[in-house]
GROMACS .gro file of C-alpha atoms in nm:
model
  228
    1MET     CA    1  -0.008  -0.005   0.006
    2GLN     CA    2   0.289   0.218   0.060
    3GLY     CA    3   0.362   0.229  -0.302
    4PHE     CA    4   0.002   0.271  -0.406
    5ARG     CA    5  -0.027   0.573  -0.192
    6ALA     CA    6   0.304   0.715  -0.333
    7ALA     CA    7   0.134   0.734  -0.672
    8GLY     CA    8  -0.087   1.015  -0.523
    9THR     CA    9   0.213   1.221  -0.402
   10THR     CA   10   0.366   1.294  -0.725
   11VAL     CA   11   0.271   1.564  -0.980
   12LEU     CA   12   0.350   1.298  -1.264
   13THR     CA   13   0.014   1.128  -1.174
   14LEU     CA   14  -0.186   1.452  -1.257
   15VAL     CA   15   0.010   1.456  -1.595
   16LEU     CA   16  -0.072   1.107  -1.650
   17PHE     CA   17  -0.445   1.169  -1.579
   18ALA     CA   18  -0.438   1.477  -1.817
   19THR     CA   19  -0.263   1.259  -2.098
   20TYR     CA   20  -0.494   0.956  -2.063
   21LEU     CA   21  -0.786   1.183  -2.082
   22GLY     CA   22  -0.663   1.262  -2.429
   23ILE     CA   23  -0.592   0.907  -2.518
   24GLY     CA   24  -0.954   0.805  -2.413
   25ALA     CA   25  -1.097   1.095  -2.631
   26LEU     CA   26  -0.890   0.989  -2.919
   27ALA     CA   27  -0.992   0.629  -2.900
   28HIS     CA   28  -1.359   0.735  -2.896
   29ASP     CA   29  -1.316   0.970  -3.204
   30SER     CA   30  -1.126   0.676  -3.372
   31GLY     CA   31  -1.419   0.452  -3.330
   32PHE     CA   32  -1.279   0.215  -3.080
   33SER     CA   33  -1.469   0.074  -2.786
   34LEU     CA   34  -1.427   0.178  -2.422
   35GLY     CA   35  -1.328  -0.183  -2.333
   36TRP     CA   36  -1.067  -0.191  -2.606
   37VAL     CA   37  -0.883   0.128  -2.484
   38LEU     CA   38  -0.882   0.002  -2.110
   39VAL     CA   39  -0.738  -0.322  -2.217
   40SER     CA   40  -0.463  -0.154  -2.449
   41THR     CA   41  -0.393   0.090  -2.152
   42PHE     CA   42  -0.325  -0.209  -1.908
   43LEU     CA   43  -0.126  -0.412  -2.158
   44ILE     CA   44   0.068  -0.144  -2.342
   45TRP     CA   45   0.106   0.097  -2.068
   46ALA     CA   46   0.285   0.361  -2.269
   47GLY     CA   47   0.113   0.675  -2.392
   48PRO     CA   48   0.305   0.709  -2.699
   49ALA     CA   49   0.271   0.354  -2.804
   50GLN     CA   50  -0.103   0.382  -2.752
   51ILE     CA   51  -0.134   0.663  -2.958
   52ILE     CA   52   0.070   0.496  -3.251
   53LEU     CA   53  -0.151   0.187  -3.214
   54ILE     CA   54  -0.478   0.389  -3.230
   55SER     CA   55  -0.352   0.614  -3.523
   56THR     CA   56  -0.218   0.322  -3.720
   57LEU     CA   57  -0.544   0.109  -3.685
   58ALA     CA   58  -0.769   0.407  -3.745
   59ALA     CA   59  -0.577   0.490  -4.074
   60GLY     CA   60  -0.643   0.144  -4.203
   61GLY     CA   61  -0.329   0.000  -4.102
   62THR     CA   62  -0.320  -0.381  -4.037
   63ALA     CA   63  -0.258  -0.541  -3.693
   64VAL     CA   64   0.082  -0.662  -3.788
   65GLN     CA   65   0.189  -0.320  -3.897
   66ALA     CA   66   0.059  -0.162  -3.568
   67ALA     CA   67   0.224  -0.442  -3.370
   68ILE     CA   68   0.566  -0.366  -3.532
   69ALA     CA   69   0.516   0.019  -3.490
   70VAL     CA   70   0.438  -0.025  -3.109
   71THR     CA   71   0.731  -0.272  -3.072
   72VAL     CA   72   0.967  -0.019  -3.223
   73SER     CA   73   0.835   0.237  -3.003
   74ALA     CA   74   0.870   0.030  -2.695
   75ILE     CA   75   1.244  -0.026  -2.758
   76ARG     CA   76   1.301   0.311  -2.576
   77LEU     CA   77   1.167   0.157  -2.261
   78PHE     CA   78   1.451  -0.120  -2.261
   79PRO     CA   79   1.718   0.085  -2.102
   80MET     CA   80   1.492   0.212  -1.839
   81VAL     CA   81   1.392  -0.162  -1.749
   82VAL     CA   82   1.765  -0.246  -1.735
   83SER     CA   83   1.843   0.042  -1.475
   84VAL     CA   84   1.545  -0.017  -1.256
   85LEU     CA   85   1.566  -0.379  -1.214
   86PRO     CA   86   1.905  -0.389  -1.030
   87MET     CA   87   1.744  -0.143  -0.776
   88LEU     CA   88   1.480  -0.415  -0.707
   89ARG     CA   89   1.718  -0.715  -0.652
   90SER     CA   90   1.830  -0.849  -0.324
   91ALA     CA   91   2.023  -1.159  -0.264
   92THR     CA   92   1.702  -1.382  -0.231
   93THR     CA   93   1.518  -1.227  -0.545
   94ARG     CA   94   1.395  -1.482  -0.802
   95ARG     CA   95   1.384  -1.375  -1.159
   96SER     CA   96   1.003  -1.465  -1.187
   97GLN     CA   97   0.953  -1.205  -0.904
   98LEU     CA   98   1.105  -0.933  -1.153
   99ILE     CA   99   0.855  -1.006  -1.452
  100LEU     CA  100   0.551  -0.803  -1.333
  101PRO     CA  101   0.760  -0.512  -1.219
  102SER     CA  102   0.915  -0.486  -1.563
  103HIS     CA  103   0.568  -0.453  -1.715
  104PHE     CA  104   0.507  -0.145  -1.512
  105VAL     CA  105   0.853   0.034  -1.605
  106ALA     CA  106   0.761   0.331  -1.819
  107ILE     CA  107   0.887   0.678  -1.804
  108THR     CA  108   0.676   0.777  -1.512
  109LEU     CA  109   0.764   0.474  -1.297
  110TRP     CA  110   1.131   0.503  -1.396
  111VAL     CA  111   1.149   0.861  -1.273
  112GLU     CA  112   0.987   0.799  -0.951
  113CYS     CA  113   1.180   0.475  -0.870
  114PHE     CA  114   1.494   0.669  -0.877
  115ARG     CA  115   1.346   0.937  -0.652
  116LEU     CA  116   1.171   0.710  -0.406
  117LEU     CA  117   1.355   0.361  -0.403
  118PRO     CA  118   1.670   0.482  -0.227
  119ASN     CA  119   1.429   0.536   0.098
  120VAL     CA  120   1.274   0.212   0.057
  121PRO     CA  121   1.448  -0.104   0.222
  122ARG     CA  122   1.556  -0.328  -0.052
  123GLU     CA  123   1.354  -0.625   0.075
  124ARG     CA  124   1.059  -0.411   0.031
  125ARG     CA  125   1.120  -0.257  -0.312
  126ILE     CA  126   0.939  -0.506  -0.534
  127PRO     CA  127   0.602  -0.479  -0.348
  128PHE     CA  128   0.645  -0.100  -0.340
  129THR     CA  129   0.722  -0.096  -0.719
  130LEU     CA  130   0.409  -0.297  -0.777
  131GLY     CA  131   0.193  -0.077  -0.558
  132LEU     CA  132   0.335   0.242  -0.741
  133GLY     CA  133   0.267   0.068  -1.079
  134CYS     CA  134  -0.089  -0.022  -0.986
  135GLY     CA  135  -0.159   0.325  -0.860
  136LEU     CA  136  -0.029   0.494  -1.178
  137VAL     CA  137  -0.225   0.243  -1.401
  138SER     CA  138  -0.531   0.280  -1.210
  139THR     CA  139  -0.518   0.656  -1.258
  140CYS     CA  140  -0.475   0.609  -1.636
  141LEU     CA  141  -0.785   0.366  -1.651
  142VAL     CA  142  -1.010   0.620  -1.467
  143ALA     CA  143  -0.887   0.907  -1.700
  144ASN     CA  144  -0.961   0.686  -1.999
  145VAL     CA  145  -1.310   0.639  -1.899
  146ILE     CA  146  -1.364   1.012  -1.830
  147GLY     CA  147  -1.182   1.107  -2.161
  148TYR     CA  148  -1.381   0.866  -2.358
  149PHE     CA  149  -1.722   0.999  -2.245
  150LEU     CA  150  -1.609   1.368  -2.266
  151ALA     CA  151  -1.491   1.311  -2.621
  152ALA     CA  152  -1.784   1.495  -2.762
  153ASN     CA  153  -1.748   1.792  -2.570
  154LEU     CA  154  -1.361   1.794  -2.558
  155PRO     CA  155  -1.215   2.050  -2.806
  156GLU     CA  156  -0.956   1.895  -3.060
  157LEU     CA  157  -0.700   2.160  -2.967
  158PHE     CA  158  -0.722   2.092  -2.599
  159ALA     CA  159  -0.703   1.720  -2.649
  160ALA     CA  160  -0.375   1.755  -2.843
  161ALA     CA  161  -0.223   1.988  -2.607
  162ILE     CA  162  -0.286   1.784  -2.299
  163LEU     CA  163  -0.087   1.511  -2.475
  164LEU     CA  164   0.214   1.749  -2.467
  165LEU     CA  165   0.216   1.765  -2.088
  166THR     CA  166   0.374   1.436  -2.049
  167PRO     CA  167   0.719   1.521  -2.244
  168LEU     CA  168   0.723   1.835  -2.073
  169ALA     CA  169   0.679   1.699  -1.724
  170PHE     CA  170   0.932   1.416  -1.783
  171LEU     CA  171   1.200   1.662  -1.923
  172LEU     CA  172   1.139   1.869  -1.588
  173SER     CA  173   1.163   1.563  -1.351
  174THR     CA  174   1.481   1.435  -1.544
  175ALA     CA  175   1.639   1.768  -1.480
  176ARG     CA  176   1.550   1.754  -1.113
  177ASN     CA  177   1.683   1.421  -1.084
  178CYS     CA  178   2.027   1.504  -1.246
  179ARG     CA  179   2.303   1.433  -0.970
  180ASP     CA  180   2.610   1.345  -1.162
  181LEU     CA  181   2.794   1.557  -1.426
  182SER     CA  182   2.738   1.284  -1.684
  183ASP     CA  183   2.351   1.328  -1.618
  184VAL     CA  184   2.390   1.693  -1.690
  185VAL     CA  185   2.579   1.634  -2.005
  186ALA     CA  186   2.337   1.381  -2.149
  187LEU     CA  187   2.046   1.608  -2.079
  188VAL     CA  188   2.193   1.935  -2.210
  189LEU     CA  189   2.360   1.774  -2.511
  190GLY     CA  190   2.049   1.578  -2.596
  191LEU     CA  191   1.853   1.912  -2.592
  192LEU     CA  192   2.104   2.090  -2.807
  193LEU     CA  193   2.149   1.797  -3.070
  194PHE     CA  194   1.786   1.744  -3.134
  195PRO     CA  195   1.721   2.077  -3.335
  196VAL     CA  196   2.022   2.003  -3.532
  197VAL     CA  197   1.963   1.631  -3.588
  198ALA     CA  198   1.592   1.730  -3.686
  199LEU     CA  199   1.728   1.925  -3.987
  200LEU     CA  200   1.825   1.591  -4.133
  201HIS     CA  201   1.468   1.475  -4.152
  202THR     CA  202   1.568   1.108  -4.056
  203GLY     CA  203   1.248   1.023  -3.884
  204VAL     CA  204   1.435   0.902  -3.579
  205ASP     CA  205   1.579   1.230  -3.465
  206VAL     CA  206   1.509   1.162  -3.089
  207LEU     CA  207   1.690   0.824  -3.113
  208ILE     CA  208   1.986   0.970  -3.299
  209SER     CA  209   2.019   1.265  -3.073
  210GLY     CA  210   1.962   1.050  -2.746
  211VAL     CA  211   2.236   0.800  -2.849
  212LEU     CA  212   2.481   1.053  -2.935
  213ALA     CA  213   2.412   1.253  -2.620
  214GLY     CA  214   2.437   0.926  -2.397
  215SER     CA  215   2.753   0.812  -2.568
  216VAL     CA  216   2.927   1.151  -2.478
  217ALA     CA  217   2.782   1.133  -2.130
  218TYR     CA  218   2.910   0.786  -2.081
  219ALA     CA  219   3.259   0.881  -2.208
  220VAL     CA  220   3.259   1.164  -1.961
  221HIS     CA  221   3.156   0.927  -1.683
  222ARG     CA  222   3.432   0.688  -1.769
  223LEU     CA  223   3.698   0.963  -1.796
  224ARG     CA  224   3.607   1.094  -1.455
  225ARG     CA  225   3.632   0.741  -1.302
  226ARG     CA  226   3.974   0.672  -1.433
  227PRO     CA  227   4.256   0.679  -1.184
  228ALA     CA  228   4.469   0.995  -1.189
   0.00000   0.00000   0.00000
């Protein structure tokens, strides 16, 4: 219950609520049922991936095309899972105990784990993370229902604008959690590189700028650890 309650103490929960209002409205306007959008929220649990799924299917894409697009989008979450799981493990942790926490790892939970888990005893971190994940997903499901039924009265411009709250909130949260020089280098260099890379019109501008900035930050980290 401690993790579930923690979901109500972060401003990111409000951001998620607003974002999933928009996703519920988008699903309604695209002709999907309420049950369908609730299941997709629980199984996919990633706002951008759900928008890709809804947009692809609504545009006439096949299920295979949608699955490939969502899978490619989900690759960005892999480094987050890799960084969170070591924080959950103890000497007695079984691999099977990490499967469900892995499902809940998205940007919101990743940010909050780095903020909250250091203050949680290691043997209680898996239950805490599960509670936190359930609290966040429950918020999104409620927002889906409200957004779905408000779709007829929700202005399109407002529905699109609230989807932008998520990346803005994550940017500010990431900046708040920067503790090492390498964190600052990765964030600042990523922000500086993105407009330049966007001029190349590659379609994967975020990926390229992120990999370049992260590689430079990692090099800075290794150089600082090198013995004098």
